[in-house]
Amino acid sequence: MKPAPFDYEAPTTVADALKLLGSHEDARPIAGGQSLVPMLAFRLARPSLLVDLNRIPSLSGIEEKGGVLRIGAMTRQAKVLASDVVKRHAPLLVQALENVGHPPTRARGTIGGSCAHADPAAELPSAMIALDATMVIAGSGGERRVRADDFFIGAFETALQPGEILVALELSKQQGVSAFLEVSARKGDFGIVTVAARVAVKDGRCIDAALVLGGIAERSVRCAEAERILKEQGATPKAIDAVLAALPLDAVTMDSRSASAAHRRRLIPELCRRAIEAALASQVTP
Ligand SMILES: Cc1cc2nc3c(=O)[nH]c(=O)nc-3n(C[C@H](O)[C@H](O)[C@H](O)COP(=O)(O)OP(=O)(O)OC[C@H]3O[C@@H](n4cnc5c(N)ncnc54)[C@H](O)[C@@H]3O)c2cc1C
């Protein structure tokens, strides 16, 4: 099928892009096009105006300033994956990106496009939540900042309001070690179950932890009780058993032909164990 007809504009500033988005009720930004172009072709999206963000230089780039890493929303996934500063500052993001699509999709797909699209099985939303990222949003009233955990609302639903643009993601330096694991039908496919694990251990104590499941519900699920156990009991083998017993298996609602809800529930504990153990194994011991 061919897309329904649409107008096309390619502004060079965020201010102009916002004006254009405000001029049509159903205008839509386009970034890497890796999700939106197929949606247009299948007529799942029928915007009357496409606002191309690719010619806005201020939306791309990676910058570390005052301990905060700012990644422009239009930065290509491949660029983030290859970035040494991202590897040092937020290794979990790189670990997640290794599972996102394939080299050709990562060469065009953007970091902001994946977050704005908010596919329930996408890897980046879980990584952003586990890293406590801040999403920077521009609208006609100026800029606002939203915590990743509040940004991702449901399947293909975020805190972005019509006419707004996600301009950047901001990350504090990652606390602790991490791992991102998933089960998917083939390498590069969306995850059936994904796990983002981050554990910060100091003087034998677990001072911070994040465990986030993806692919199992309308949005990524933070395992609050499991995180609490890790922080209280430390990342010991006994505590990990308690963590696995406290996983929110009743949060699994995704039930599809590729994997039933029961299958996803069976996968979660072992994947979580492996992710926590892989994170801890990556710790450099003096
Ligand atoms: C073969 C294939 C395999 C893939 N596998 C995976 C996978 O395993 N995991 C995964 O997570 N993804 C996967 N993807 C999707 C890919 O990661 C896309 O890059 C991503 O979903 C969308 O990013 P994009 O830059 O292409 O955005 P686009 O497709 O251009 O836009 C997607 C949506 O976000 C909106 N949008 C984009 N940028 C902004 C912005 N800055 N502000 C506000 N709204 C915005 C658009 O209006 C649109 O609604 C795959 C894609 C393909 C084609």
Short mmCIF file of C-alpha atoms and ligand atoms in Angstrom, two decimals:
data_model
loop_
_atom_site.label_atom_id
_atom_site.label_comp_id
_atom_site.label_asym_id
_atom_site.label_seq_id
_atom_site.Cartn_x
_atom_site.Cartn_y
_atom_site.Cartn_z
CA MET A 1 0.00 0.00 0.00
CA LYS A 2 1.12 3.58 -0.56
CA PRO A 3 0.89 6.31 2.11
CA ALA A 4 -2.07 8.68 2.02
CA PRO A 5 -1.06 12.10 0.60
CA PHE A 6 0.67 14.49 3.00
CA ASP A 7 2.48 17.83 2.91
CA TYR A 8 6.15 17.91 3.87
CA GLU A 9 8.29 20.58 5.54
CA ALA A 10 11.91 20.43 6.66
CA PRO A 11 12.59 23.31 9.09
CA THR A 12 16.09 24.11 10.37
CA THR A 13 15.22 25.31 13.89
CA VAL A 14 13.17 23.87 16.74
CA ALA A 15 11.14 27.11 16.87
CA ASP A 16 10.09 26.70 13.21
CA ALA A 17 9.34 23.00 13.71
CA LEU A 18 7.06 23.85 16.66
CA LYS A 19 5.27 26.51 14.59
CA LEU A 20 4.66 24.00 11.79
CA LEU A 21 3.46 21.31 14.21
CA GLY A 22 1.06 23.83 15.75
CA SER A 23 -0.31 24.82 12.33
CA HIS A 24 -2.02 21.46 11.61
CA GLU A 25 -3.99 19.44 14.14
CA ASP A 26 -2.62 16.15 12.81
CA ALA A 27 0.93 17.22 11.90
CA ARG A 28 3.59 14.72 12.92
CA PRO A 29 7.37 14.91 13.30
CA ILE A 30 9.48 12.41 11.40
CA ALA A 31 12.94 11.41 12.67
CA GLY A 32 14.69 8.29 11.30
CA GLY A 33 11.46 7.03 9.74
CA GLN A 34 12.18 3.43 10.81
CA SER A 35 8.80 3.09 12.51
CA LEU A 36 6.82 5.96 10.99
CA VAL A 37 7.45 5.16 7.31
CA PRO A 38 6.01 1.61 7.62
CA MET A 39 3.08 3.08 9.59
CA LEU A 40 2.46 5.56 6.75
CA ALA A 41 2.73 2.80 4.15
CA PHE A 42 0.16 0.68 6.01
CA ARG A 43 -1.96 3.82 6.58
CA LEU A 44 -1.80 3.26 10.34
CA ALA A 45 -0.76 6.95 10.43
CA ARG A 46 -2.31 9.53 8.09
CA PRO A 47 -0.86 12.93 9.03
CA SER A 48 -1.70 15.82 6.69
CA LEU A 49 1.77 17.32 7.35
CA LEU A 50 5.11 15.65 8.06
CA VAL A 51 7.63 17.87 9.84
CA ASP A 52 11.10 16.46 9.13
CA LEU A 53 13.46 17.01 12.09
CA ASN A 54 16.57 15.86 10.20
CA ARG A 55 17.76 19.34 9.21
CA ILE A 56 17.74 20.80 12.73
CA PRO A 57 21.40 20.70 13.87
CA SER A 58 20.64 21.54 17.52
CA LEU A 59 18.73 18.25 17.92
CA SER A 60 21.80 16.05 17.29
CA GLY A 61 24.93 15.44 19.32
CA ILE A 62 26.30 14.03 22.55
CA GLU A 63 27.68 16.38 25.19
CA GLU A 64 28.92 15.81 28.76
CA LYS A 65 28.73 18.89 30.95
CA GLY A 66 28.82 19.21 34.74
CA GLY A 67 28.38 15.45 35.21
CA VAL A 68 25.28 15.33 32.98
CA LEU A 69 25.28 13.65 29.58
CA ARG A 70 22.92 15.30 27.10
CA ILE A 71 22.03 13.32 23.97
CA GLY A 72 20.11 15.17 21.27
CA ALA A 73 16.90 13.38 20.32
CA MET A 74 17.94 13.17 16.64
CA THR A 75 21.26 11.48 17.42
CA ARG A 76 21.36 8.22 15.48
CA GLN A 77 21.27 5.02 17.53
CA ALA A 78 24.50 3.86 15.77
CA LYS A 79 26.31 7.02 16.89
CA VAL A 80 25.27 6.53 20.51
CA LEU A 81 26.26 2.86 20.37
CA ALA A 82 29.75 3.79 19.12
CA SER A 83 30.30 6.68 21.54
CA ASP A 84 33.12 6.30 24.09
CA VAL A 85 31.64 9.00 26.30
CA VAL A 86 28.31 7.12 26.44
CA LYS A 87 30.17 3.86 27.20
CA ARG A 88 31.89 5.54 30.16
CA HIS A 89 28.92 7.56 31.39
CA ALA A 90 25.95 5.23 30.83
CA PRO A 91 27.09 1.72 29.78
CA LEU A 92 23.55 0.39 30.23
CA LEU A 93 22.40 2.51 27.28
CA VAL A 94 25.04 0.90 25.06
CA GLN A 95 24.13 -2.56 26.36
CA ALA A 96 20.46 -1.90 25.48
CA LEU A 97 21.27 -0.48 22.04
CA GLU A 98 23.20 -3.63 21.11
CA ASN A 99 19.76 -5.32 21.06
CA VAL A 100 17.91 -2.66 19.04
CA GLY A 101 17.31 -3.70 15.43
CA HIS A 102 20.19 -4.09 13.00
CA PRO A 103 23.07 -1.90 11.74
CA PRO A 104 20.95 -0.41 8.88
CA THR A 105 18.01 0.46 11.20
CA ARG A 106 20.39 1.90 13.82
CA ALA A 107 22.12 4.00 11.15
CA ARG A 108 18.84 5.88 10.51
CA GLY A 109 16.83 5.30 13.71
CA THR A 110 17.23 7.97 16.36
CA ILE A 111 17.43 7.74 20.11
CA GLY A 112 14.52 10.17 20.53
CA GLY A 113 12.42 8.50 17.83
CA SER A 114 12.53 5.18 19.66
CA CYS A 115 11.52 6.83 22.96
CA ALA A 116 8.76 8.95 21.35
CA HIS A 117 7.41 5.88 19.55
CA ALA A 118 7.25 3.94 22.87
CA ASP A 119 6.79 0.44 21.50
CA PRO A 120 6.11 -1.76 24.57
CA ALA A 121 8.81 -4.21 23.40
CA ALA A 122 11.43 -1.56 22.61
CA GLU A 123 14.66 -1.72 24.60
CA LEU A 124 15.37 1.99 25.10
CA PRO A 125 12.40 2.86 27.35
CA SER A 126 13.51 0.23 29.93
CA ALA A 127 17.11 1.48 29.78
CA MET A 128 15.97 5.11 30.22
CA ILE A 129 13.88 4.16 33.26
CA ALA A 130 16.70 2.10 34.81
CA LEU A 131 19.07 5.04 34.29
CA ASP A 132 16.59 7.58 35.75
CA ALA A 133 16.91 9.62 32.54
CA THR A 134 15.29 13.02 32.11
CA MET A 135 13.38 13.63 28.89
CA VAL A 136 13.62 17.23 27.64
CA ILE A 137 10.49 18.33 25.77
CA ALA A 138 9.96 21.53 23.77
CA GLY A 139 6.53 23.00 23.14
CA SER A 140 4.96 26.35 22.30
CA GLY A 141 5.19 27.33 25.99
CA GLY A 142 8.93 26.57 26.28
CA GLU A 143 10.87 23.57 27.59
CA ARG A 144 9.85 21.11 30.26
CA ARG A 145 11.61 18.11 31.80
CA VAL A 146 9.95 14.77 32.59
CA ARG A 147 11.45 11.76 34.40
CA ALA A 148 11.62 8.71 32.12
CA ASP A 149 9.40 6.74 34.51
CA ASP A 150 6.66 9.38 34.04
CA PHE A 151 7.32 9.85 30.30
CA PHE A 152 6.39 6.31 29.23
CA ILE A 153 2.66 5.98 29.81
CA GLY A 154 1.41 3.04 27.75
CA ALA A 155 1.71 1.27 24.42
CA PHE A 156 2.77 3.96 21.91
CA GLU A 157 1.77 6.57 24.47
CA THR A 158 4.08 9.06 26.18
CA ALA A 159 3.87 12.34 28.08
CA LEU A 160 4.43 14.19 24.76
CA GLN A 161 1.44 16.38 23.96
CA PRO A 162 0.37 17.06 20.34
CA GLY A 163 2.67 19.68 18.84
CA GLU A 164 5.56 18.96 21.23
CA ILE A 165 9.02 17.68 20.30
CA LEU A 166 11.34 15.52 22.37
CA VAL A 167 14.58 17.50 22.06
CA ALA A 168 17.06 15.61 24.26
CA LEU A 169 17.67 13.00 26.92
CA GLU A 170 19.75 13.86 29.96
CA LEU A 171 21.58 11.26 32.04
CA SER A 172 23.48 11.58 35.30
CA LYS A 173 26.55 9.37 35.55
CA GLN A 174 25.41 5.77 35.91
CA GLN A 175 25.59 4.46 39.47
CA GLY A 176 27.00 0.95 39.53
CA VAL A 177 27.35 -1.86 37.02
CA SER A 178 24.70 -3.07 34.61
CA ALA A 179 23.53 -5.61 32.06
CA PHE A 180 20.75 -5.70 29.48
CA LEU A 181 19.46 -9.12 28.42
CA GLU A 182 16.54 -10.21 26.29
CA VAL A 183 14.84 -13.20 24.75
CA SER A 184 13.76 -12.56 21.17
CA ALA A 185 12.82 -14.79 18.25
CA ARG A 186 15.93 -13.73 16.32
CA LYS A 187 18.87 -11.43 17.02
CA GLY A 188 17.71 -7.86 16.27
CA ASP A 189 14.00 -8.56 16.75
CA PHE A 190 11.98 -6.78 19.42
CA GLY A 191 12.26 -8.56 22.77
CA ILE A 192 9.68 -11.05 24.00
CA VAL A 193 11.02 -10.27 27.48
CA THR A 194 13.79 -7.75 28.17
CA VAL A 195 15.59 -7.00 31.45
CA ALA A 196 17.61 -3.93 32.31
CA ALA A 197 19.58 -4.46 35.54
CA ARG A 198 21.75 -1.94 37.37
CA VAL A 199 23.39 -2.59 40.74
CA ALA A 200 25.65 -0.24 42.71
CA VAL A 201 27.69 -1.94 45.44
CA LYS A 202 29.94 0.00 47.86
CA ASP A 203 31.87 -1.52 50.78
CA GLY A 204 29.84 -4.72 50.38
CA ARG A 205 26.52 -2.84 50.59
CA CYS A 206 24.06 -2.37 47.72
CA ILE A 207 23.49 1.39 47.66
CA ASP A 208 21.34 1.57 44.53
CA ALA A 209 19.55 -0.86 42.22
CA ALA A 210 17.23 -0.80 39.22
CA LEU A 211 15.47 -3.75 37.64
CA VAL A 212 13.16 -2.99 34.72
CA LEU A 213 11.22 -5.49 32.60
CA GLY A 214 10.14 -4.78 29.02
CA GLY A 215 7.97 -6.53 26.45
CA ILE A 216 5.59 -7.87 29.06
CA ALA A 217 2.96 -5.13 29.38
CA GLU A 218 1.77 -1.87 27.81
CA ARG A 219 4.92 -0.15 29.15
CA SER A 220 8.14 -1.14 30.90
CA VAL A 221 7.66 -2.35 34.48
CA ARG A 222 9.98 -1.28 37.30
CA CYS A 223 10.40 -4.08 39.87
CA ALA A 224 10.19 -1.87 42.96
CA GLU A 225 9.99 -4.67 45.55
CA ALA A 226 12.90 -6.57 43.99
CA GLU A 227 14.97 -3.37 43.99
CA ARG A 228 14.12 -2.80 47.65
CA ILE A 229 15.30 -6.31 48.57
CA LEU A 230 18.59 -5.80 46.73
CA LYS A 231 19.17 -2.51 48.57
CA GLU A 232 18.25 -3.99 51.95
CA GLN A 233 19.94 -7.38 51.70
CA GLY A 234 22.83 -6.67 49.29
CA ALA A 235 23.54 -8.48 46.05
CA THR A 236 24.22 -11.85 47.69
CA PRO A 237 23.08 -15.20 46.22
CA LYS A 238 20.46 -15.46 49.00
CA ALA A 239 19.17 -11.96 48.27
CA ILE A 240 18.99 -12.74 44.55
CA ASP A 241 16.73 -15.73 45.35
CA ALA A 242 14.50 -13.38 47.36
CA VAL A 243 14.54 -10.88 44.47
CA LEU A 244 13.37 -13.56 42.02
CA ALA A 245 10.54 -14.53 44.38
CA ALA A 246 9.41 -10.87 44.51
CA LEU A 247 9.24 -10.23 40.76
CA PRO A 248 5.92 -8.71 39.59
CA LEU A 249 4.85 -11.66 37.42
CA ASP A 250 1.21 -10.56 37.71
CA ALA A 251 2.15 -7.44 35.70
CA VAL A 252 2.51 -9.60 32.57
CA THR A 253 -0.40 -8.75 30.28
CA MET A 254 1.27 -9.23 26.89
CA ASP A 255 -0.11 -12.40 25.32
CA SER A 256 0.60 -12.85 21.62
CA ARG A 257 1.08 -15.49 18.97
CA SER A 258 4.87 -15.13 19.28
CA ALA A 259 4.80 -15.74 23.07
CA SER A 260 1.99 -16.42 25.52
CA ALA A 261 1.76 -14.57 28.83
CA ALA A 262 2.56 -17.87 30.62
CA HIS A 263 5.74 -18.29 28.55
CA ARG A 264 6.81 -14.72 29.34
CA ARG A 265 6.22 -15.38 33.07
CA ARG A 266 8.41 -18.49 32.86
CA LEU A 267 11.24 -16.55 31.18
CA ILE A 268 11.36 -13.60 33.57
CA PRO A 269 13.01 -15.08 36.71
CA GLU A 270 15.88 -16.80 34.87
CA LEU A 271 16.50 -13.73 32.69
CA CYS A 272 16.55 -11.50 35.78
CA ARG A 273 18.98 -13.84 37.57
CA ARG A 274 21.30 -13.84 34.57
CA ALA A 275 21.09 -10.05 34.18
CA ILE A 276 21.91 -9.37 37.85
CA GLU A 277 24.74 -11.91 37.81
CA ALA A 278 26.12 -10.53 34.51
CA ALA A 279 26.05 -7.00 35.93
CA LEU A 280 27.87 -8.09 39.10
CA ALA A 281 30.41 -10.11 37.11
CA SER A 282 31.31 -6.99 35.11
CA GLN A 283 32.39 -5.22 38.31
CA VAL A 284 36.11 -4.42 38.30
CA THR A 285 37.61 -5.70 41.54
CA PRO A 286 40.73 -3.84 42.73
C1 LIG B 1 13.63 -4.13 10.71
C2 LIG B 1 13.45 -3.30 11.95
C3 LIG B 1 13.79 -3.86 13.18
C4 LIG B 1 13.64 -3.10 14.35
N1 LIG B 1 13.96 -3.69 15.54
C5 LIG B 1 13.83 -2.97 16.67
C6 LIG B 1 14.17 -3.52 17.93
O1 LIG B 1 14.61 -4.66 18.06
N2 LIG B 1 13.99 -2.74 19.04
C7 LIG B 1 13.52 -1.45 18.95
O2 LIG B 1 13.38 -0.79 19.98
N3 LIG B 1 13.21 -0.90 17.79
C8 LIG B 1 13.36 -1.62 16.64
N4 LIG B 1 13.01 -1.04 15.44
C9 LIG B 1 12.50 0.34 15.44
C10 LIG B 1 13.64 1.35 15.39
O3 LIG B 1 14.37 1.30 16.59
C11 LIG B 1 13.18 2.79 15.17
O4 LIG B 1 14.33 3.51 14.93
C12 LIG B 1 12.45 3.51 16.29
O5 LIG B 1 11.33 2.83 16.73
C13 LIG B 1 11.92 4.88 15.82
O6 LIG B 1 12.94 5.79 15.64
P1 LIG B 1 12.99 6.71 14.36
O7 LIG B 1 14.04 7.71 14.61
O8 LIG B 1 13.11 5.90 13.15
O9 LIG B 1 11.56 7.45 14.46
P2 LIG B 1 10.40 7.64 13.38
O10 LIG B 1 10.03 6.33 12.79
O11 LIG B 1 10.74 8.74 12.45
O12 LIG B 1 9.23 8.14 14.36
C14 LIG B 1 8.59 7.26 15.25
C15 LIG B 1 7.50 8.02 16.02
O13 LIG B 1 8.07 8.93 16.94
C16 LIG B 1 7.69 10.29 16.64
N5 LIG B 1 8.92 11.09 16.84
C17 LIG B 1 10.14 10.80 16.35
N6 LIG B 1 11.05 11.67 16.82
C18 LIG B 1 10.38 12.52 17.62
C19 LIG B 1 10.78 13.62 18.44
N7 LIG B 1 12.07 14.01 18.53
N8 LIG B 1 9.84 14.28 19.15
C20 LIG B 1 8.53 13.88 19.10
N9 LIG B 1 8.10 12.83 18.37
C21 LIG B 1 9.02 12.15 17.64
C22 LIG B 1 7.19 10.28 15.20
O14 LIG B 1 6.23 11.29 14.98
C23 LIG B 1 6.59 8.87 15.12
O15 LIG B 1 5.30 8.89 15.68
C24 LIG B 1 13.16 -1.76 14.26
C25 LIG B 1 12.84 -1.20 13.02
C26 LIG B 1 12.98 -1.95 11.88
C27 LIG B 1 12.63 -1.32 10.56
#
